[in-house]
Coordinates of C-alpha atoms and ligand atoms in Angstrom, one line a residue:
X191 CA 101.1 96.9 106.0
X192 CA 103.8 97.8 103.1
X193 CA 103.7 94.8 101.1
X194 CA 99.9 95.0 100.9
X195 CA 100.1 98.6 99.8
X196 CA 102.5 97.7 96.7
X197 CA 100.0 94.7 96.0
X198 CA 97.2 97.6 96.3
X199 CA 95.6 95.6 98.7
X200 CA 94.6 97.9 101.8
X201 CA 90.9 98.6 102.2
X202 CA 90.3 102.5 102.3
X203 CA 91.1 103.3 105.2
X204 CA 94.3 101.2 106.6
X205 CA 95.4 103.1 102.9
X206 CA 94.7 106.8 104.1
X207 CA 96.2 105.3 107.6
X208 CA 99.1 103.8 105.8
X209 CA 99.7 106.9 103.2
X210 CA 99.4 109.6 106.8
X211 CA 101.4 107.7 108.5
X212 CA 103.9 107.2 105.3
X213 CA 104.5 111.2 105.0
X214 CA 104.7 111.6 108.6
X215 CA 107.2 108.3 109.4
X216 CA 110.7 108.4 107.9
X217 CA 111.8 105.0 109.3
X218 CA 108.8 103.7 107.2
X219 CA 109.3 106.0 104.2
X220 CA 112.7 104.3 103.6
X221 CA 111.1 101.1 103.8
X222 CA 108.9 101.6 101.7
X223 CA 111.7 103.1 99.7
X224 CA 114.0 99.8 100.1
X225 CA 110.5 97.7 99.1
X226 CA 109.7 99.8 95.9
X227 CA 113.4 99.6 95.1
X228 CA 113.5 95.8 95.0
X229 CA 109.7 94.7 94.0
X230 CA 109.7 98.1 90.6
X231 CA 113.8 98.0 90.2
X232 CA 113.9 94.1 89.7
X233 CA 110.9 94.6 87.3
X234 CA 112.8 97.1 85.3
X235 CA 116.5 95.5 85.1
X236 CA 114.3 92.7 83.6
X237 CA 112.7 94.4 80.8
X238 CA 115.2 97.0 80.7
X239 CA 113.8 100.1 80.8
X240 CA 115.4 103.1 82.8
X241 CA 114.1 104.1 86.6
X242 CA 113.6 107.1 88.9
X243 CA 113.2 105.5 92.0
X244 CA 112.3 108.7 93.6
X245 CA 110.2 109.7 90.5
X246 CA 108.8 106.8 90.7
X247 CA 107.3 106.3 94.7
X248 CA 106.3 109.4 94.6
X249 CA 104.0 108.8 91.6
X250 CA 103.2 105.3 92.7
X251 CA 102.1 107.1 96.0
X252 CA 100.3 110.2 94.0
X253 CA 98.3 107.2 92.8
X254 CA 97.2 105.8 95.9
X255 CA 95.9 109.0 96.6
X256 CA 93.8 109.3 93.4
X257 CA 92.4 106.2 94.2
X258 CA 91.8 106.7 97.5
X259 CA 89.9 110.2 96.3
X260 CA 87.8 108.2 94.2
X261 CA 87.3 105.5 96.0
X262 CA 85.5 107.3 99.0
X263 CA 83.3 109.3 96.2
X264 CA 82.5 106.3 94.6
X265 CA 80.8 105.6 98.4
X266 CA 79.6 108.7 98.7
X267 CA 77.7 108.3 95.6
X268 CA 76.4 104.7 96.9
X269 CA 75.3 106.1 99.6
X270 CA 73.6 108.7 97.9
X271 CA 71.8 106.6 95.4
X272 CA 70.3 104.1 98.2
X273 CA 68.8 107.1 100.2
X274 CA 67.1 108.1 97.4
X275 CA 65.9 104.5 96.3
X276 CA 65.0 104.2 100.0
X277 CA 62.8 108.2 99.8
X278 CA 61.1 106.1 96.8
X279 CA 60.0 103.2 98.4
X280 CA 59.0 105.2 101.1
X281 CA 56.7 107.5 98.4
X282 CA 55.9 104.0 96.0
X283 CA 54.4 102.3 99.5
X284 CA 52.9 106.5 101.1
X285 CA 51.0 106.3 97.6
X286 CA 50.0 103.2 97.0
X287 CA 47.8 103.5 100.8
X288 CA 47.1 106.9 99.7
X289 CA 45.4 105.4 96.2
X290 CA 43.7 102.4 98.2
Ligands
ZN120 ZN1 106.1 104.4 110.9

């Protein structure tokens, strides 16, 4: 899942699993750190900017949490809107029946 995480290609469910696991599992955190270093570090070397590995990784993980929470909130909002639309449809239907 690490390459998918770095490419931001995990779905909400997998992403949450991944983030929770990374916080607990030393091996995977280490593997992520290495992959992250290879991915981001090489890019930084190319454009010559400075690079603080642990800061940047923390930032990336923090961003991922934030994105996950945002997506979940959007899903909840979408669900809520659907419920409202559905209720309106029922109301419109009831009204059209009552007015007949
Ligand atoms: Zn693990």
